[in-house]
XYZ file of C-alpha atoms in Angstrom:
666
model
C 102.144 102.155 109.937
C 102.197 103.423 106.371
C 105.501 104.522 104.913
C 106.697 106.718 102.090
C 108.945 106.098 99.101
C 112.159 107.526 100.543
C 114.600 105.210 98.780
C 118.033 106.722 98.186
C 119.946 105.731 95.049
C 123.182 104.425 96.511
C 125.226 105.158 93.418
C 124.708 108.921 93.731
C 125.399 111.515 96.442
C 122.365 112.591 98.424
C 123.070 116.217 99.377
C 119.439 116.870 100.332
C 119.616 114.342 103.160
C 120.358 115.441 106.656
C 123.621 113.843 107.627
C 121.801 111.952 110.381
C 120.259 109.679 107.731
C 123.421 108.616 105.928
C 121.747 105.958 103.740
C 117.984 105.660 103.950
C 115.899 102.514 104.326
C 113.598 101.422 101.506
C 110.071 102.814 101.583
C 107.553 100.830 103.604
C 104.925 100.778 100.878
C 101.152 101.008 101.204
C 100.669 98.736 104.221
C 103.816 99.307 106.239
C 104.428 96.860 109.098
C 100.915 95.624 109.879
C 100.641 93.706 113.139
C 104.239 94.347 114.200
C 103.762 97.040 116.900
C 104.821 94.679 119.692
C 107.742 93.355 117.639
C 108.919 96.936 117.094
C 108.843 97.638 120.814
C 110.680 94.412 121.616
C 113.292 95.132 118.942
C 113.908 98.627 120.318
C 114.262 97.250 123.842
C 116.763 94.634 122.659
C 118.823 97.181 120.727
C 118.969 99.761 123.522
C 119.320 97.480 126.532
C 123.106 97.844 126.407
C 125.558 100.489 125.219
C 126.454 98.402 122.172
C 124.352 95.731 120.489
C 124.495 93.558 117.380
C 121.307 91.633 116.613
C 120.473 89.193 113.829
C 116.817 89.140 112.775
C 116.212 85.739 111.153
C 113.397 83.781 109.555
C 112.134 82.383 106.261
C 111.404 84.669 103.333
C 107.981 86.299 103.576
C 107.955 86.997 107.325
C 108.719 90.694 106.831
C 112.244 91.009 108.263
C 113.207 93.839 105.906
C 109.855 95.542 106.479
C 110.274 95.348 110.256
C 113.805 96.774 110.020
C 112.595 99.609 107.755
C 109.691 100.299 110.120
C 112.160 100.461 113.008
C 114.275 103.101 111.260
C 111.122 105.153 110.658
C 109.708 104.748 114.163
C 112.929 104.999 116.190
C 115.494 106.543 113.836
C 115.171 109.877 115.605
C 116.830 108.299 118.674
C 120.120 107.978 116.752
C 122.565 110.569 115.501
C 123.467 108.536 112.412
C 121.326 105.951 110.583
C 122.411 103.890 107.562
C 120.887 101.044 105.558
C 123.353 98.677 103.859
C 122.264 96.166 101.199
C 124.353 93.179 102.293
C 123.241 90.427 99.913
C 126.342 90.954 97.739
C 129.284 91.720 100.064
C 131.404 92.938 97.135
C 129.036 95.913 96.834
C 129.287 97.009 100.471
C 132.428 99.185 100.029
C 130.652 101.315 97.401
C 127.789 101.876 99.846
C 130.290 102.779 102.571
C 131.752 105.356 100.166
C 128.345 106.982 99.810
C 127.715 106.820 103.538
C 130.977 108.631 104.233
C 130.277 111.141 101.465
C 126.857 111.937 102.910
C 128.175 112.272 106.470
C 131.489 114.069 105.889
C 131.079 115.640 102.451
C 134.375 114.030 101.423
C 135.382 111.344 98.945
C 137.146 108.258 100.305
C 138.652 105.649 97.954
C 137.024 102.227 98.004
C 140.068 100.521 99.523
C 139.984 102.879 102.523
C 136.241 102.978 103.144
C 135.869 100.213 105.723
C 138.719 101.516 107.884
C 137.488 105.094 107.484
C 133.929 104.187 108.488
C 135.072 102.213 111.514
C 137.265 105.152 112.562
C 134.340 107.546 112.166
C 131.947 105.365 114.165
C 134.606 104.650 116.777
C 134.425 108.309 117.805
C 130.676 108.219 118.588
C 128.049 105.961 120.146
C 124.825 107.260 118.590
C 124.723 105.284 115.346
C 122.452 102.558 113.965
C 123.363 100.400 110.948
C 121.174 97.833 109.184
C 122.820 95.104 107.082
C 119.858 93.828 105.078
C 119.534 90.324 103.637
C 122.964 89.028 104.622
C 123.707 85.411 103.725
C 126.239 84.344 106.353
C 128.252 85.869 109.217
C 131.563 85.233 107.469
C 130.621 87.255 104.394
C 129.976 90.482 106.310
C 132.161 89.988 109.401
C 134.852 92.380 108.189
C 132.321 95.128 107.507
C 130.377 95.187 110.777
C 131.690 97.927 113.125
C 132.483 96.925 116.693
C 132.071 100.272 118.450
C 129.471 101.602 120.854
C 126.546 101.658 118.436
C 123.770 99.380 117.249
C 123.771 96.927 114.355
C 120.763 95.027 113.018
C 121.313 92.213 110.509
C 118.394 90.699 108.586
C 118.927 87.230 107.148
C 117.096 84.147 105.922
C 119.915 82.069 107.418
C 118.161 80.538 110.439
C 121.408 78.972 111.648
C 122.982 82.406 112.137
C 124.861 82.405 115.396
C 127.847 84.134 116.874
C 128.957 84.342 120.468
C 129.030 88.130 120.234
C 125.647 88.539 118.544
C 122.111 87.813 119.666
C 119.540 86.231 117.373
C 115.859 87.152 117.173
C 113.659 84.752 115.208
C 110.673 86.530 113.709
C 107.325 84.728 114.036
C 104.332 84.733 111.670
C 101.509 87.193 112.282
C 98.650 86.020 114.485
C 95.427 84.926 112.710
C 93.636 87.865 114.328
C 96.131 90.329 112.849
C 95.783 88.810 109.386
C 91.985 88.860 109.561
C 92.080 92.504 110.630
C 94.389 93.358 107.745
C 92.120 91.587 105.248
C 89.058 93.289 106.778
C 90.601 96.727 106.177
C 91.777 95.914 102.652
C 88.749 93.882 101.473
C 85.809 95.249 103.469
C 83.083 93.907 101.147
C 84.182 90.263 101.430
C 82.445 87.839 103.825
C 84.160 87.374 107.176
C 84.154 83.610 106.692
C 86.063 83.999 103.419
C 88.572 86.315 105.066
C 89.083 83.777 107.842
C 89.683 80.952 105.341
C 92.202 83.062 103.395
C 93.951 84.118 106.604
C 94.385 80.464 107.528
C 95.784 79.563 104.101
C 98.269 82.465 104.124
C 99.945 81.181 107.294
C 100.538 84.553 108.944
C 103.112 85.558 106.304
C 102.950 89.324 105.645
C 104.429 89.009 102.172
C 101.768 86.480 101.142
C 99.005 88.650 102.628
C 100.197 91.768 100.794
C 100.461 89.904 97.497
C 97.012 88.310 97.828
C 95.466 91.725 98.523
C 97.312 93.300 95.566
C 96.103 90.583 93.193
C 92.464 90.631 94.325
C 92.158 94.442 94.291
C 93.890 94.868 90.923
C 91.607 92.465 88.994
C 87.962 93.528 88.515
C 85.548 90.863 89.677
C 88.142 88.869 91.619
C 86.996 87.573 95.027
C 88.602 85.847 97.968
C 86.799 82.614 97.108
C 88.076 82.761 93.527
C 91.568 83.468 94.816
C 91.386 80.472 97.163
C 90.520 78.281 94.174
C 93.586 79.591 92.339
C 95.726 78.791 95.366
C 94.387 75.234 95.425
C 95.080 74.826 91.704
C 98.656 76.098 92.013
C 99.396 73.940 95.042
C 97.884 70.909 93.286
C 100.030 71.497 90.205
C 103.117 71.759 92.381
C 102.342 68.474 94.132
C 101.647 66.801 90.769
C 104.976 68.007 89.402
C 106.793 67.211 92.674
C 108.102 70.776 92.808
C 109.079 72.413 96.066
C 108.895 76.176 96.677
C 112.105 78.134 96.121
C 114.571 77.469 98.941
C 114.082 79.764 101.910
C 110.391 80.479 101.277
C 107.292 78.781 102.730
C 104.616 77.392 100.428
C 101.923 80.125 100.828
C 104.364 82.856 99.797
C 105.447 80.940 96.703
C 101.817 80.240 95.784
C 100.600 83.848 96.003
C 103.439 85.116 93.843
C 103.044 82.260 91.368
C 99.378 83.263 90.923
C 100.417 86.860 90.228
C 102.994 85.777 87.658
C 100.444 83.572 85.861
C 98.024 86.482 85.644
C 100.717 88.683 84.136
C 101.621 86.141 81.471
C 97.976 86.075 80.353
C 97.097 89.773 80.544
C 100.417 91.626 80.140
C 102.973 89.426 78.378
C 105.466 92.310 77.961
C 105.374 92.977 81.713
C 105.785 89.249 82.377
C 108.820 89.112 80.080
C 110.350 92.163 81.754
C 109.847 90.522 85.131
C 111.464 87.323 83.861
C 114.511 89.300 82.707
C 114.711 91.217 85.992
C 115.219 87.878 87.762
C 118.878 87.824 86.657
C 120.144 91.257 87.746
C 120.735 92.732 91.184
C 117.378 93.390 92.888
C 118.217 96.949 93.928
C 118.786 100.183 91.994
C 118.137 98.970 88.453
C 118.378 102.099 86.257
C 115.533 102.584 83.786
C 118.224 103.435 81.229
C 119.377 99.785 81.288
C 115.867 98.521 80.496
C 114.915 100.524 77.419
C 115.003 98.446 74.250
C 115.205 95.078 76.003
C 114.184 92.217 73.727
C 110.621 91.026 74.381
C 109.576 94.062 76.418
C 108.356 96.233 73.553
C 108.222 100.016 73.412
C 105.873 100.554 76.368
C 108.324 100.242 79.257
C 106.235 102.617 81.385
C 103.100 100.487 80.877
C 104.936 97.297 81.798
C 106.305 98.929 84.939
C 102.860 100.231 85.919
C 101.488 96.693 85.665
C 104.281 95.284 87.812
C 104.009 98.056 90.377
C 100.238 97.623 90.746
C 100.872 94.030 91.837
C 103.620 95.034 94.254
C 106.289 93.204 92.271
C 108.570 96.197 91.743
C 109.091 99.514 93.509
C 109.863 102.465 91.253
C 111.596 105.722 92.105
C 112.610 108.610 89.872
C 115.335 106.935 87.818
C 115.433 103.305 88.891
C 113.500 100.389 90.312
C 113.900 97.531 92.741
C 112.377 94.071 92.453
C 111.514 91.724 95.307
C 113.970 88.861 95.694
C 111.132 86.364 95.883
C 109.861 87.561 92.494
C 113.304 86.845 91.106
C 113.495 83.441 92.788
C 110.070 82.336 91.541
C 110.718 83.619 88.012
C 113.871 81.496 87.840
C 112.148 78.587 89.641
C 109.414 78.537 86.972
C 111.852 78.691 84.027
C 113.514 75.836 82.182
C 117.281 75.800 81.721
C 117.078 76.860 78.079
C 114.817 79.797 79.017
C 117.279 80.900 81.666
C 120.194 80.750 79.249
C 118.230 82.696 76.634
C 117.533 85.486 79.139
C 121.217 85.721 80.015
C 122.012 85.979 76.286
C 119.420 88.762 75.941
C 121.066 90.718 78.750
C 124.575 90.117 77.421
C 123.693 91.357 73.926
C 121.671 94.285 75.261
C 124.250 95.614 77.741
C 127.136 95.098 75.338
C 125.322 97.315 72.824
C 124.615 99.964 75.489
C 128.046 100.054 77.113
C 130.195 103.137 76.395
C 133.906 102.958 75.671
C 135.353 101.573 78.894
C 138.436 103.789 78.855
C 136.349 106.958 78.448
C 135.967 108.779 81.766
C 132.617 110.018 80.531
C 131.348 106.446 80.864
C 132.256 106.124 84.554
C 128.669 106.654 85.762
C 127.290 104.015 83.374
C 129.735 101.354 84.510
C 129.262 102.215 88.199
C 125.496 101.774 87.847
C 125.817 98.615 85.741
C 128.479 96.844 87.857
C 126.160 95.135 90.414
C 123.964 93.848 87.602
C 126.878 92.580 85.498
C 128.194 90.814 88.597
C 124.829 89.124 89.213
C 124.447 88.100 85.558
C 127.879 86.475 85.610
C 126.941 84.597 88.783
C 123.871 83.125 87.092
C 125.905 82.242 84.003
C 128.361 80.337 86.215
C 125.478 78.586 88.022
C 124.047 77.419 84.699
C 127.504 76.613 83.283
C 126.512 78.837 80.383
C 129.589 80.084 78.544
C 128.835 83.501 77.085
C 131.490 85.664 75.512
C 129.352 88.796 75.759
C 129.125 88.596 79.553
C 132.814 87.716 79.886
C 133.727 90.769 77.798
C 131.245 92.972 79.668
C 132.654 91.976 83.069
C 136.177 92.652 81.751
C 135.254 96.102 80.420
C 133.350 97.014 83.584
C 136.337 95.976 85.677
C 138.668 98.224 83.656
C 136.375 101.216 84.229
C 136.147 100.493 87.962
C 139.937 100.157 88.153
C 140.184 103.626 86.617
C 137.744 104.823 89.285
C 139.901 103.228 92.051
C 137.138 100.707 92.917
C 139.788 97.997 92.843
C 138.173 95.307 95.004
C 134.943 95.233 93.025
C 136.976 95.383 89.798
C 138.936 92.310 90.929
C 135.705 90.407 91.560
C 134.465 91.274 88.072
C 137.726 90.094 86.491
C 137.431 86.825 88.423
C 133.871 86.339 87.120
C 135.070 87.121 83.602
C 137.765 84.470 83.931
C 135.246 81.845 85.105
C 133.227 82.422 81.953
C 136.243 82.590 79.643
C 137.612 79.266 80.897
C 134.249 77.673 80.014
C 134.256 78.953 76.416
C 135.287 76.681 73.598
C 138.210 77.440 71.328
C 141.482 79.195 72.051
C 140.815 81.693 74.853
C 144.420 82.246 75.897
C 144.675 85.833 74.657
C 141.510 87.148 76.403
C 142.350 85.086 79.498
C 145.860 86.559 79.570
C 144.470 90.080 79.242
C 141.932 89.580 82.019
C 144.570 88.048 84.304
C 146.710 91.126 83.687
C 143.848 93.449 84.620
C 143.164 91.318 87.700
C 146.766 91.870 88.752
C 146.376 95.633 88.357
C 143.194 95.524 90.475
C 144.917 93.522 93.214
C 147.820 95.981 93.232
C 145.431 98.920 93.502
C 143.735 97.199 96.455
C 147.108 96.676 98.156
C 147.108 92.878 97.642
C 150.621 92.736 96.250
C 151.183 88.973 96.530
C 147.965 88.275 94.624
C 148.888 90.975 92.103
C 152.276 89.386 91.435
C 150.756 85.923 91.017
C 148.071 87.140 88.589
C 150.541 89.135 86.493
C 153.060 86.297 86.330
C 150.278 83.926 85.249
C 149.114 86.495 82.688
C 152.615 86.743 81.275
C 152.920 82.961 80.980
C 149.538 82.626 79.220
C 150.245 85.495 76.826
C 153.648 84.101 75.886
C 151.908 80.879 74.855
C 149.189 82.711 72.939
C 151.108 85.410 71.036
C 154.594 86.381 70.002
C 157.119 87.654 72.512
C 156.919 91.122 70.916
C 153.130 91.402 71.234
C 151.985 94.657 72.932
C 150.062 92.704 75.605
C 153.320 91.041 76.670
C 155.011 94.434 76.936
C 152.052 95.905 78.852
C 152.054 93.020 81.321
C 155.808 93.340 81.830
C 155.337 97.005 82.722
C 152.546 96.177 85.177
C 154.578 93.374 86.721
C 157.554 95.722 87.020
C 155.444 98.321 88.834
C 154.268 95.617 91.229
C 157.843 94.465 91.862
C 158.751 98.086 92.652
C 155.956 98.202 95.245
C 157.235 94.984 96.859
C 160.888 96.094 96.910
C 162.083 93.664 94.228
C 163.893 96.425 92.360
C 166.241 94.383 90.192
C 163.326 92.326 88.889
C 161.307 95.515 88.347
C 164.116 97.058 86.304
C 164.432 93.889 84.204
C 160.672 93.943 83.489
C 160.686 97.588 82.398
C 163.741 97.091 80.211
C 161.978 94.141 78.575
C 158.843 96.219 78.001
C 160.868 99.102 76.572
C 162.691 96.863 74.125
C 159.473 95.220 72.916
C 157.750 98.569 72.419
C 160.782 99.840 70.499
C 160.607 96.831 68.202
C 156.856 97.264 67.712
C 156.628 101.052 67.332
C 160.104 102.459 66.871
C 161.996 104.626 69.383
C 159.616 107.625 69.350
C 156.406 106.257 70.840
C 154.451 107.063 74.003
C 154.617 103.442 75.207
C 158.415 103.547 74.934
C 158.375 106.784 76.926
C 156.060 105.278 79.590
C 158.459 102.352 79.965
C 161.286 104.802 80.539
C 159.242 106.553 83.269
C 158.504 103.225 84.986
C 162.166 102.313 84.668
C 163.183 105.639 86.197
C 160.823 105.201 89.157
C 162.184 101.690 89.784
C 165.785 102.977 89.712
C 164.844 105.868 91.993
C 163.293 103.586 94.607
C 166.458 101.463 94.300
C 168.451 104.589 95.257
C 169.933 105.155 91.822
C 168.986 108.834 91.251
C 171.540 109.480 88.519
C 170.363 106.503 86.452
C 166.752 107.437 87.172
C 167.321 110.979 85.852
C 168.845 109.569 82.675
C 165.772 107.404 82.014
C 163.358 110.227 82.876
C 165.179 112.668 80.592
C 164.790 110.139 77.768
C 161.066 109.803 78.523
C 160.624 113.586 78.646
C 162.291 114.027 75.269
C 160.035 111.393 73.659
C 156.810 112.731 75.191
C 157.710 116.271 74.181
C 158.326 115.194 70.578
C 155.265 112.925 70.339
C 152.637 114.657 72.505
C 154.002 118.163 72.903
C 155.408 120.115 75.844
C 151.969 120.870 77.424
C 150.548 117.351 77.553
C 149.630 115.809 80.974
C 151.902 112.816 80.303
C 154.753 115.236 79.773
C 153.851 116.783 83.131
C 153.676 113.294 84.672
C 157.272 112.739 83.570
C 158.288 116.141 84.947
C 156.778 115.246 88.310
C 158.787 112.042 88.515
C 161.875 113.959 87.406
C 161.268 116.326 90.314
C 161.350 113.351 92.686
C 164.666 112.189 91.230
C 166.139 115.693 91.522
C 165.087 115.885 95.168
C 166.747 112.524 95.797
C 169.920 113.855 94.159
C 169.848 116.928 96.431
C 169.215 119.318 93.500
C 166.388 121.253 95.181
C 166.451 124.356 92.978
C 166.284 122.229 89.815
C 163.471 120.187 91.363
C 161.505 123.365 92.127
C 161.780 124.596 88.533
C 160.720 121.191 87.228
C 157.711 121.028 89.550
C 156.628 124.527 88.507
C 156.543 123.435 84.864
C 154.509 120.345 85.802
C 152.082 122.407 87.908
C 151.323 124.800 85.029
C 150.480 121.893 82.725
C 148.369 120.015 85.270
C 146.362 123.100 86.279
C 145.771 123.942 82.633
C 144.594 120.394 81.891
C 142.678 119.527 85.064
C 141.999 122.660 87.082
C 143.173 123.281 90.670
C 141.357 120.420 92.484
C 143.054 117.409 90.912
C 145.209 114.690 92.475
C 148.199 115.396 90.204
C 148.008 119.103 91.050
C 147.995 118.284 94.773
C 150.948 115.892 94.522
C 152.920 118.469 92.538
C 152.217 121.089 95.224
C 153.590 118.655 97.768
C 156.741 118.184 95.674
C 157.214 121.944 95.458
C 156.878 122.092 99.233
C 159.635 119.518 99.676
C 161.847 121.442 97.240
C 161.332 124.695 99.175
C 162.067 122.865 102.436
C 165.307 121.548 100.948
C 166.265 125.123 100.147
C 165.478 126.168 103.734
C 162.414 128.247 102.731
C 160.047 126.722 105.279
C 157.275 129.345 105.066
C 156.840 128.718 101.336
C 157.228 124.960 101.852
C 154.475 124.902 104.477
C 152.103 126.974 102.331
C 152.457 124.716 99.286
C 152.176 121.496 101.284
C 149.113 122.742 103.196
C 147.417 123.574 99.896
C 148.270 120.138 98.494
C 147.026 118.306 101.606
C 143.736 120.242 101.500
C 143.119 119.114 97.911
C 144.003 115.495 98.711
C 141.692 115.482 101.742
C 138.856 116.761 99.572
C 139.457 113.970 97.071
C 140.262 111.068 99.401
C 139.142 111.970 102.931
C 141.336 111.796 106.036
C 142.240 108.115 106.188
C 143.720 107.333 102.767
C 147.400 106.419 102.725
C 148.184 109.175 100.183
C 146.743 111.757 102.607
C 148.488 110.213 105.606
C 151.868 110.404 103.826
C 151.263 113.981 102.691
C 150.304 115.077 106.210
C 153.403 113.362 107.639
C 155.590 115.324 105.202
C 153.756 118.523 106.150
C 154.299 117.823 109.852
C 158.002 117.247 109.207
C 158.225 120.615 107.430
C 156.432 122.342 110.302
C 158.874 120.857 112.799
C 161.796 122.006 110.668
C 160.232 125.457 110.484
C 160.160 125.555 114.320
C 163.744 124.321 114.462
C 162.753 120.895 115.804
C 164.073 117.546 114.652
C 161.766 114.622 113.867
C 162.978 112.972 117.091
C 161.795 116.014 119.077
C 158.250 115.522 117.739
């Protein structure tokens, strides 16, 4: 059953897809799922026997679990109304894939923090869906992501102890000798049948080993099965002599066939071999070509190196990126000494640091989104090797900041945690960078709604920074502001106000009274006072902020509009609806001029105008403005995000008031 290269890049929308295929399976490659026709039928029967089913497909690496799952989506995908393939090896990356799934199905953007709930709500309304979670490590890591509705879930895993009372386990078996001989007969028709039988026996019925043996023999002029069998014996003898076991999770024949291929590369194509060695340390999926150009040791002929790797089946290339088999990665690391491994991590750290754009530049969002899984994997290997590298610590920190700006807070938090692991292992005084990363970790936790964790990280950041720098250092002031905003979210208003006053005073001492950071502290202070039901004091602080921003940035700057929007909130709280409406109108003009009509700040300002009109008793105008604002927010965030839910609740309240109903009547 031959397949086609239909891989979808999960970090980009896929508008050409039908919405039935939300995230496509990887391509099956040249040979497809040889010898698995009966397994496919049995799998389909198991998945469709009941209205809902969750199956785990287990077995050692090399048995073809992923191939069988991909073949199933191709053979039986038409039976489902929605099909999606989730790479589950790194659970921290699942929310980003859920975002793309929802985008492809609904056409709407959903923030990372809301994706799991939004997907479960979507699937809870239908029973015609099929999800694959490929290469999961343990039930606990993906438990929170697996939907429980009336659909089908297939999990592939090398964890042969996988078990759950609510899930069934299917253990995949090796191919029969007859199937392997038939496969070899089709691929190597000129070889003697006795040689094919001997090779089939040595390969142990492992599809991955069979495919690799065929790729090696057919790609090297003059190579024969008998010569290949001699190479296998040599490799296995060397392994016994060195007392080396295959990589964990893989049987010996699979390790041997790939080890032969790697040895051939080192002799004939050293640049390709070096590229493959470096690829062992990044995420195996969706590696952009743009990250590979100029890598040390690869040379200028990246295309030639990739052609060599692809001819041996070691990588799969699509238009802009490639994937590499996990076994290739495992064997490359297995064959390397510790110093070699550390050198390759240093190469990646230097290379990506040089490539990375300014992390606070929104134009660099796409780069950091694409790089994040690979930075995460590199940091994991650095921790495994106890290899302290400042480049990777900095890169994880910068990537986390960009993802925070993109509202991918959970993945950002993981990157900050990896950065901290590496920083703690560095020699010298690391208190300042540690304090900064702890502060960013707190911001990420707050964005993800984990307010207790946010408070703890920010308080620890503040303590570390106070040891490392002077009390008037800008990082201390910045952390005080972030801690104050977190206290506001948790209802600790007096502590929030104290934090913002402390930040304001430090910024004044550092920069003088007319500075944007002083103004921002006044805005944060005003919001804290407003939530503490002190509208008069809040208006005083916001007026001070507005005056500073107007002097420093001008009357048409978005931060000036941001202050106007918060002033509108304070005016509404004070019952000054006409003044609030005028203030919101000024903010709306600035935001639309700066961002266009489809921006979050525009939508929130429209909602504020609606509340002001409602306060004046003009319910038709109020409804119109709030409906427009909700429509923009739904386009940005989807239906489930808390910002949208609050905006719709306010709109519903206005509609009831328009009909002369009270909230209790509704």
